[in-house]
């Protein structure tokens, strides 16, 4: 098969880590007799420097005609003083909305080999955990009405949480389908004891759970979920939640794995009948280490593996990449961010080791 992938390398460590993933994909394609066509487009600060805007029209058009998109990261000190609308990060919301990406998958996996990297005690993490957070990405309070008023106590600001039945149903279905592909266990997280949107969320999730009798379904309030993630993360398999709760909980979940440089993510959705997807590491552009060849490329390499599984239905390729990452860690290779004893290898060498193990 031939797959066309748009590359949005972006800023900071973005180009280094995307180049690593491209090398891994190149070798994987060779092994399986497939082919990837890669086309790079500008995004973020690099796009501002070249075109004056963070998300040029050509980039959106290029992504729309590709089979999937691999993004590095955007942002950096150079553009920090620009106003909100002109900042590199503005491109992230822009590309998600252009591609209609409403489902965000954020795996939080603690590898047995990296157990000591977790800030949690050994008896809590056991031999590791593997949680998939499914976050609604295009609705809720981040996209609701907002503004300023003159209220009872003077000048005030407001943001509005709003969810339609359609939005809840489509993210709920996506989460149940993912639970079916994993261990058939799903926990929906809300604040139904306080928020009206959460009460609707819970009602729809319960209705959907009847269509998936094989899935062990439960609800949890978000404040309890924040506690349970550090008290007993191994109780979770797939979690589904709204945009804001997912934003916060997925960062918490990534923190308890111990390394931001290891975690992949994907955003799925579509416009009309067209399906689109974008894969990216959860971390940012790490301007503090950019250009030093010391970034951890694994999050981006695992994002590419997710693309194989969720966009191209190529579990064979995904497993091949994931196994190579497992093996490289078992052999003791570490980049600076995950090494405990000061013995680390560079980004380029980590990439070579993984390519050798494919
Ligand atoms: P960050 O994730 O870039 O960095 C946080 C810390 O983690 C830094 O010390 C960094 O060196 C380290 N780190 C991150 N990724 C790493 C990797 N792969 N290997 C080794 N170490 C790694 O977050 P930040 O410092 O808050 O933000 C930096 C810039 O990135 C900002 O401009 C921010 O707006 C942007 N950002 C972009 C995205 C995105 O493009 N999706 C996401 C978050 C932040």
Short mmCIF file of C-alpha atoms and ligand atoms in Angstrom, two decimals:
data_model
loop_
_atom_site.label_atom_id
_atom_site.label_comp_id
_atom_site.label_asym_id
_atom_site.label_seq_id
_atom_site.Cartn_x
_atom_site.Cartn_y
_atom_site.Cartn_z
CA UNK A 1 0.00 0.00 0.00
CA UNK A 2 1.02 3.61 -0.52
CA UNK A 3 0.19 6.03 2.31
CA UNK A 4 0.44 9.82 1.94
CA UNK A 5 1.45 11.52 5.18
CA UNK A 6 1.59 15.27 5.77
CA UNK A 7 4.44 16.27 8.09
CA UNK A 8 4.06 19.37 10.24
CA UNK A 9 7.44 19.57 11.92
CA UNK A 10 6.88 22.94 13.60
CA UNK A 11 9.34 24.50 16.01
CA UNK A 12 11.94 23.70 18.68
CA UNK A 13 12.56 19.95 18.84
CA UNK A 14 9.69 19.38 16.36
CA UNK A 15 11.93 18.86 13.28
CA UNK A 16 14.32 16.47 15.14
CA UNK A 17 11.62 14.20 16.50
CA UNK A 18 9.53 14.13 13.31
CA UNK A 19 12.67 13.21 11.33
CA UNK A 20 13.20 10.33 13.79
CA UNK A 21 9.66 9.05 13.26
CA UNK A 22 10.11 9.32 9.47
CA UNK A 23 13.23 7.11 9.69
CA UNK A 24 11.32 4.54 11.74
CA UNK A 25 8.36 4.58 9.33
CA UNK A 26 10.72 4.30 6.33
CA UNK A 27 12.31 1.11 7.71
CA UNK A 28 8.89 -0.27 8.72
CA UNK A 29 7.55 0.26 5.20
CA UNK A 30 10.60 -1.49 3.74
CA UNK A 31 10.02 -4.46 6.04
CA UNK A 32 6.35 -4.84 5.12
CA UNK A 33 6.65 -3.93 1.42
CA UNK A 34 4.61 -0.72 1.74
CA UNK A 35 5.45 2.88 0.90
CA UNK A 36 5.03 6.25 2.60
CA UNK A 37 5.01 9.51 0.67
CA UNK A 38 5.90 12.33 3.05
CA UNK A 39 5.14 15.99 2.30
CA UNK A 40 6.19 18.72 4.74
CA UNK A 41 4.11 21.84 5.41
CA UNK A 42 4.78 24.90 7.55
CA UNK A 43 3.11 25.41 10.92
CA UNK A 44 3.61 27.49 14.07
CA UNK A 45 6.55 29.86 14.49
CA UNK A 46 8.29 28.53 11.39
CA UNK A 47 5.17 29.41 9.38
CA UNK A 48 4.95 32.88 10.98
CA UNK A 49 8.56 33.61 9.99
CA UNK A 50 7.97 32.48 6.43
CA UNK A 51 4.40 33.63 5.70
CA UNK A 52 3.29 35.89 8.57
CA UNK A 53 0.67 33.44 9.83
CA UNK A 54 0.82 30.35 12.06
CA UNK A 55 -1.40 28.18 9.86
CA UNK A 56 -1.04 29.00 6.16
CA UNK A 57 -3.79 27.97 3.74
CA UNK A 58 -1.42 25.59 1.90
CA UNK A 59 -0.86 23.70 5.14
CA UNK A 60 -4.58 23.16 5.71
CA UNK A 61 -5.08 22.13 2.08
CA UNK A 62 -2.11 19.76 2.23
CA UNK A 63 -3.45 18.10 5.39
CA UNK A 64 -6.94 17.75 3.92
CA UNK A 65 -5.62 15.84 0.93
CA UNK A 66 -3.26 13.56 2.91
CA UNK A 67 -4.17 10.18 4.38
CA UNK A 68 -3.03 11.37 7.82
CA UNK A 69 -0.95 14.06 9.53
CA UNK A 70 2.10 13.78 11.80
CA UNK A 71 2.79 16.89 13.89
CA UNK A 72 5.92 17.70 15.92
CA UNK A 73 5.21 20.70 18.15
CA UNK A 74 4.88 24.46 17.86
CA UNK A 75 5.97 27.49 19.85
CA UNK A 76 9.11 29.01 21.28
CA UNK A 77 10.66 32.01 23.02
CA UNK A 78 10.96 33.97 19.77
CA UNK A 79 7.18 34.21 19.36
CA UNK A 80 6.19 34.43 23.04
CA UNK A 81 5.36 38.14 22.90
CA UNK A 82 2.90 37.94 20.00
CA UNK A 83 -0.77 38.46 20.81
CA UNK A 84 -3.10 35.42 21.23
CA UNK A 85 -4.38 35.28 17.67
CA UNK A 86 -0.95 35.54 16.09
CA UNK A 87 0.85 33.00 18.31
CA UNK A 88 2.18 29.70 16.94
CA UNK A 89 -0.15 27.76 19.28
CA UNK A 90 -3.17 29.28 17.50
CA UNK A 91 -2.37 26.90 14.63
CA UNK A 92 -3.21 23.89 16.84
CA UNK A 93 -6.84 24.88 17.36
CA UNK A 94 -7.01 25.92 13.69
CA UNK A 95 -5.84 22.60 12.27
CA UNK A 96 -8.02 20.57 14.69
CA UNK A 97 -11.07 22.50 13.69
CA UNK A 98 -10.25 22.40 9.92
CA UNK A 99 -9.97 18.61 10.11
CA UNK A 100 -13.02 18.25 12.42
CA UNK A 101 -10.96 16.34 15.01
CA UNK A 102 -13.32 15.74 17.91
CA UNK A 103 -11.76 12.63 19.47
CA UNK A 104 -8.44 12.90 21.26
CA UNK A 105 -6.74 9.68 22.33
CA UNK A 106 -4.08 10.02 24.99
CA UNK A 107 -2.48 6.80 26.14
CA UNK A 108 -0.70 6.96 29.51
CA UNK A 109 1.47 3.90 29.70
CA UNK A 110 4.07 3.15 32.32
CA UNK A 111 6.57 0.64 30.91
CA UNK A 112 7.83 -1.93 33.44
CA UNK A 113 11.40 -0.95 32.44
CA UNK A 114 10.69 2.67 33.46
CA UNK A 115 8.90 1.92 36.72
CA UNK A 116 11.32 4.02 38.73
CA UNK A 117 10.52 7.10 36.59
CA UNK A 118 7.00 7.26 38.06
CA UNK A 119 6.62 9.57 41.05
CA UNK A 120 4.20 7.00 42.55
CA UNK A 121 5.30 4.32 45.02
CA UNK A 122 6.25 0.85 43.73
CA UNK A 123 3.31 -0.81 45.47
CA UNK A 124 0.92 1.53 43.62
CA UNK A 125 2.34 1.14 40.10
CA UNK A 126 3.04 -2.61 40.41
CA UNK A 127 4.44 -3.77 37.06
CA UNK A 128 3.13 -0.72 35.23
CA UNK A 129 -0.19 0.50 33.85
CA UNK A 130 -1.72 1.26 30.49
CA UNK A 131 -4.58 3.78 30.40
CA UNK A 132 -6.24 5.25 27.32
CA UNK A 133 -7.90 8.63 27.87
CA UNK A 134 -10.51 9.55 25.26
CA UNK A 135 -11.05 13.31 25.43
CA UNK A 136 -13.74 15.26 23.58
CA UNK A 137 -11.81 17.88 21.65
CA UNK A 138 -14.01 20.36 19.85
CA UNK A 139 -16.84 21.17 22.27
CA UNK A 140 -17.44 22.24 25.84
CA UNK A 141 -16.18 25.29 27.66
CA UNK A 142 -13.12 25.85 25.43
CA UNK A 143 -15.44 26.58 22.52
CA UNK A 144 -18.50 28.06 24.32
CA UNK A 145 -19.70 31.67 24.51
CA UNK A 146 -17.35 33.87 26.47
CA UNK A 147 -16.91 37.49 27.29
CA UNK A 148 -17.18 40.25 29.85
CA UNK A 149 -20.20 41.69 31.68
CA UNK A 150 -20.98 44.23 34.32
CA UNK A 151 -22.31 41.98 37.07
CA UNK A 152 -23.43 42.18 40.68
CA UNK A 153 -19.86 42.71 41.91
CA UNK A 154 -18.73 44.91 39.02
CA UNK A 155 -16.71 43.84 35.98
CA UNK A 156 -16.76 40.06 35.45
CA UNK A 157 -15.68 37.49 32.87
CA UNK A 158 -17.56 34.37 31.82
CA UNK A 159 -17.07 31.15 29.82
CA UNK A 160 -19.89 28.76 28.94
CA UNK A 161 -19.93 24.96 28.91
CA UNK A 162 -22.26 23.58 26.24
CA UNK A 163 -22.64 20.04 24.90
CA UNK A 164 -25.14 18.73 22.38
CA UNK A 165 -26.50 15.17 22.42
CA UNK A 166 -24.82 14.61 19.04
CA UNK A 167 -21.40 15.63 20.39
CA UNK A 168 -21.71 13.38 23.44
CA UNK A 169 -22.98 10.44 21.40
CA UNK A 170 -20.16 10.55 18.85
CA UNK A 171 -17.37 10.75 21.47
CA UNK A 172 -19.15 8.08 23.55
CA UNK A 173 -19.34 5.72 20.56
CA UNK A 174 -15.66 6.31 19.78
CA UNK A 175 -14.78 5.44 23.41
CA UNK A 176 -16.92 2.27 23.51
CA UNK A 177 -15.38 1.12 20.20
CA UNK A 178 -11.88 1.65 21.59
CA UNK A 179 -12.84 -0.20 24.78
CA UNK A 180 -14.02 -3.11 22.60
CA UNK A 181 -10.58 -3.20 20.91
CA UNK A 182 -8.81 -3.16 24.30
CA UNK A 183 -9.93 -4.79 27.56
CA UNK A 184 -13.67 -3.97 27.37
CA UNK A 185 -13.60 -1.66 30.35
CA UNK A 186 -14.73 1.99 30.20
CA UNK A 187 -15.05 4.68 32.86
CA UNK A 188 -16.86 7.92 31.99
CA UNK A 189 -15.80 10.93 34.03
CA UNK A 190 -18.07 13.90 34.69
CA UNK A 191 -19.32 16.30 37.36
CA UNK A 192 -22.98 15.22 37.21
CA UNK A 193 -23.54 16.17 40.86
CA UNK A 194 -23.15 19.86 39.87
CA UNK A 195 -23.20 20.49 36.12
CA UNK A 196 -26.16 20.21 33.77
CA UNK A 197 -23.89 19.34 30.82
CA UNK A 198 -22.48 16.47 32.90
CA UNK A 199 -25.98 15.17 33.68
CA UNK A 200 -26.74 15.04 29.97
CA UNK A 201 -23.31 13.47 29.36
CA UNK A 202 -24.02 10.73 31.92
CA UNK A 203 -27.51 10.01 30.55
CA UNK A 204 -26.20 9.56 27.00
CA UNK A 205 -23.28 7.40 28.15
CA UNK A 206 -25.71 5.14 30.04
CA UNK A 207 -27.87 4.80 26.94
CA UNK A 208 -24.82 3.90 24.86
CA UNK A 209 -23.64 1.37 27.45
CA UNK A 210 -26.79 -0.65 26.71
CA UNK A 211 -25.58 -1.01 23.11
CA UNK A 212 -22.24 -2.37 24.36
CA UNK A 213 -23.21 -5.01 26.95
CA UNK A 214 -19.76 -6.61 26.76
CA UNK A 215 -18.11 -3.45 28.04
CA UNK A 216 -17.78 -3.15 31.82
CA UNK A 217 -19.01 0.44 32.21
CA UNK A 218 -18.75 2.82 35.19
CA UNK A 219 -19.11 6.56 36.00
CA UNK A 220 -16.91 8.63 38.24
CA UNK A 221 -16.92 12.27 39.38
CA UNK A 222 -13.93 14.21 38.13
CA UNK A 223 -12.65 15.18 41.59
CA UNK A 224 -12.62 11.52 42.62
CA UNK A 225 -10.97 10.56 39.30
CA UNK A 226 -8.14 13.02 39.97
CA UNK A 227 -7.55 11.22 43.30
CA UNK A 228 -7.99 7.69 41.96
CA UNK A 229 -5.40 8.27 39.24
CA UNK A 230 -2.69 8.68 41.89
CA UNK A 231 -4.19 6.25 44.43
CA UNK A 232 -4.80 3.31 42.09
CA UNK A 233 -4.15 4.02 38.39
CA UNK A 234 -4.26 0.30 37.57
CA UNK A 235 -8.06 0.28 38.04
CA UNK A 236 -8.48 2.22 34.75
CA UNK A 237 -8.36 0.94 31.19
CA UNK A 238 -10.27 3.36 28.91
CA UNK A 239 -11.50 6.71 30.27
CA UNK A 240 -13.88 9.00 28.36
CA UNK A 241 -14.43 12.60 29.36
CA UNK A 242 -15.17 16.15 28.23
CA UNK A 243 -12.73 18.62 26.76
CA UNK A 244 -11.66 20.47 29.92
CA UNK A 245 -11.69 17.47 32.29
CA UNK A 246 -9.74 15.50 29.67
CA UNK A 247 -7.19 18.27 29.31
CA UNK A 248 -6.47 18.22 33.03
CA UNK A 249 -6.71 14.48 33.72
CA UNK A 250 -4.59 13.50 30.72
CA UNK A 251 -1.79 15.76 31.97
CA UNK A 252 -2.09 14.19 35.42
CA UNK A 253 -2.00 10.70 33.86
CA UNK A 254 1.06 11.59 31.80
CA UNK A 255 2.82 12.89 34.90
CA UNK A 256 2.41 9.61 36.77
CA UNK A 257 4.16 7.75 33.92
CA UNK A 258 7.24 9.82 34.73
CA UNK A 259 8.14 11.01 31.27
CA UNK A 260 6.48 13.45 28.98
CA UNK A 261 8.93 12.41 26.22
CA UNK A 262 7.32 8.94 25.96
CA UNK A 263 3.66 9.78 25.43
CA UNK A 264 1.88 9.79 22.09
CA UNK A 265 -1.52 11.12 21.16
CA UNK A 266 -3.93 11.08 18.30
CA UNK A 267 -6.89 13.16 17.22
CA UNK A 268 -9.55 11.59 15.04
CA UNK A 269 -12.65 12.92 13.35
CA UNK A 270 -13.73 14.19 10.00
CA UNK A 271 -15.81 16.61 7.98
CA UNK A 272 -18.88 15.25 6.19
CA UNK A 273 -17.98 11.79 4.89
CA UNK A 274 -14.25 12.47 4.94
CA UNK A 275 -12.25 11.02 7.81
CA UNK A 276 -9.21 12.92 9.06
CA UNK A 277 -6.61 12.26 11.71
CA UNK A 278 -3.61 13.89 13.28
CA UNK A 279 -0.91 12.30 15.45
CA UNK A 280 1.49 14.11 17.75
CA UNK A 281 3.51 13.72 20.94
CA UNK A 282 1.80 15.22 23.98
CA UNK A 283 4.78 17.40 24.82
CA UNK A 284 5.54 20.85 23.44
CA UNK A 285 8.45 22.17 21.40
CA UNK A 286 10.90 22.06 24.37
CA UNK A 287 12.81 25.18 23.27
CA UNK A 288 15.22 24.67 26.20
CA UNK A 289 16.74 21.59 24.52
CA UNK A 290 16.05 22.32 20.84
CA UNK A 291 18.90 21.72 18.39
CA UNK A 292 21.02 19.80 20.95
CA UNK A 293 20.09 16.31 19.72
CA UNK A 294 19.03 15.29 23.24
CA UNK A 295 15.22 15.17 22.85
CA UNK A 296 13.43 11.89 23.39
CA UNK A 297 11.92 10.89 20.01
CA UNK A 298 9.86 7.99 21.42
CA UNK A 299 6.59 9.94 21.89
CA UNK A 300 6.62 10.89 18.21
CA UNK A 301 7.65 7.39 17.11
CA UNK A 302 4.77 5.94 19.16
CA UNK A 303 2.44 8.55 17.62
CA UNK A 304 3.44 7.18 14.21
CA UNK A 305 2.65 3.66 15.50
CA UNK A 306 -0.81 4.86 16.58
CA UNK A 307 -1.33 6.24 13.07
CA UNK A 308 -0.65 2.77 11.66
CA UNK A 309 -3.23 1.22 14.01
CA UNK A 310 -6.04 3.77 14.07
CA UNK A 311 -5.85 5.41 10.63
CA UNK A 312 -4.41 2.68 8.38
CA UNK A 313 -5.70 -0.38 10.24
CA UNK A 314 -2.16 -1.75 10.23
CA UNK A 315 -1.84 -3.37 13.65
CA UNK A 316 1.10 -5.38 12.20
CA UNK A 317 3.14 -2.23 11.58
CA UNK A 318 2.03 -0.63 14.87
CA UNK A 319 3.11 -3.70 16.87
CA UNK A 320 6.43 -3.88 15.06
CA UNK A 321 7.23 -0.27 16.07
CA UNK A 322 5.90 -0.68 19.63
CA UNK A 323 7.91 -3.88 20.11
CA UNK A 324 11.08 -2.14 18.95
CA UNK A 325 10.46 0.60 21.55
CA UNK A 326 9.86 -2.03 24.27
CA UNK A 327 13.09 -3.79 23.32
CA UNK A 328 15.19 -0.62 23.24
CA UNK A 329 14.03 0.17 26.79
CA UNK A 330 14.60 -3.40 27.99
CA UNK A 331 18.14 -3.21 26.62
CA UNK A 332 18.65 -0.19 28.87
CA UNK A 333 18.99 2.57 26.27
CA UNK A 334 17.79 5.91 27.65
CA UNK A 335 17.61 9.50 26.47
CA UNK A 336 18.47 12.19 29.03
CA UNK A 337 14.90 12.74 30.22
CA UNK A 338 14.39 9.09 31.27
CA UNK A 339 17.86 8.13 32.46
CA UNK A 340 18.37 7.67 36.17
CA UNK A 341 22.16 7.16 36.23
CA UNK A 342 23.45 9.89 33.88
CA UNK A 343 24.28 7.40 31.08
CA UNK A 344 22.22 8.54 28.15
CA UNK A 345 22.23 8.41 24.35
CA UNK A 346 21.30 11.19 21.94
CA UNK A 347 18.06 11.52 20.01
CA UNK A 348 19.73 10.41 16.77
CA UNK A 349 21.28 7.33 18.41
CA UNK A 350 17.98 6.35 20.07
CA UNK A 351 16.39 6.55 16.62
CA UNK A 352 19.10 4.32 15.11
CA UNK A 353 18.74 1.74 17.91
CA UNK A 354 14.97 1.58 17.38
CA UNK A 355 15.37 1.29 13.61
CA UNK A 356 17.82 -1.62 14.14
CA UNK A 357 15.31 -3.40 16.38
CA UNK A 358 12.35 -3.15 13.98
P1 LIG B 1 7.26 21.33 26.79
O1 LIG B 1 6.48 20.07 26.73
O2 LIG B 1 7.79 21.82 25.50
O3 LIG B 1 8.49 21.14 27.79
C1 LIG B 1 8.35 20.86 29.18
C2 LIG B 1 9.65 20.23 29.70
O4 LIG B 1 9.74 18.88 29.21
C3 LIG B 1 10.91 20.93 29.22
O5 LIG B 1 11.89 20.90 30.22
C4 LIG B 1 11.36 20.10 28.05
O6 LIG B 1 12.77 20.14 27.82
C5 LIG B 1 10.91 18.70 28.45
N1 LIG B 1 10.56 17.90 27.26
C6 LIG B 1 9.45 18.03 26.50
N2 LIG B 1 9.48 17.15 25.50
C7 LIG B 1 10.62 16.44 25.63
C8 LIG B 1 11.23 15.39 24.89
N3 LIG B 1 10.66 14.85 23.79
N4 LIG B 1 12.42 14.92 25.32
C9 LIG B 1 13.01 15.40 26.41
N5 LIG B 1 12.49 16.39 27.16
C10 LIG B 1 11.31 16.91 26.77
O7 LIG B 1 6.31 22.40 27.49
P2 LIG B 1 6.54 23.96 27.75
O8 LIG B 1 7.96 24.20 28.14
O9 LIG B 1 5.47 24.36 28.64
O10 LIG B 1 6.27 24.67 26.35
C11 LIG B 1 7.29 25.00 25.40
C12 LIG B 1 6.64 25.53 24.13
O11 LIG B 1 5.85 24.49 23.55
C13 LIG B 1 5.67 26.69 24.40
O12 LIG B 1 5.80 27.62 23.36
C14 LIG B 1 4.29 26.03 24.38
O13 LIG B 1 3.28 26.92 24.03
C15 LIG B 1 4.52 24.98 23.33
N6 LIG B 1 3.60 23.83 23.41
C16 LIG B 1 3.23 23.27 22.22
C17 LIG B 1 2.42 22.15 22.21
C18 LIG B 1 2.09 21.54 20.88
O14 LIG B 1 2.66 21.92 19.88
N7 LIG B 1 1.18 20.57 20.82
C19 LIG B 1 2.01 21.57 23.41
C20 LIG B 1 2.43 22.14 24.62
C21 LIG B 1 3.24 23.27 24.60
#
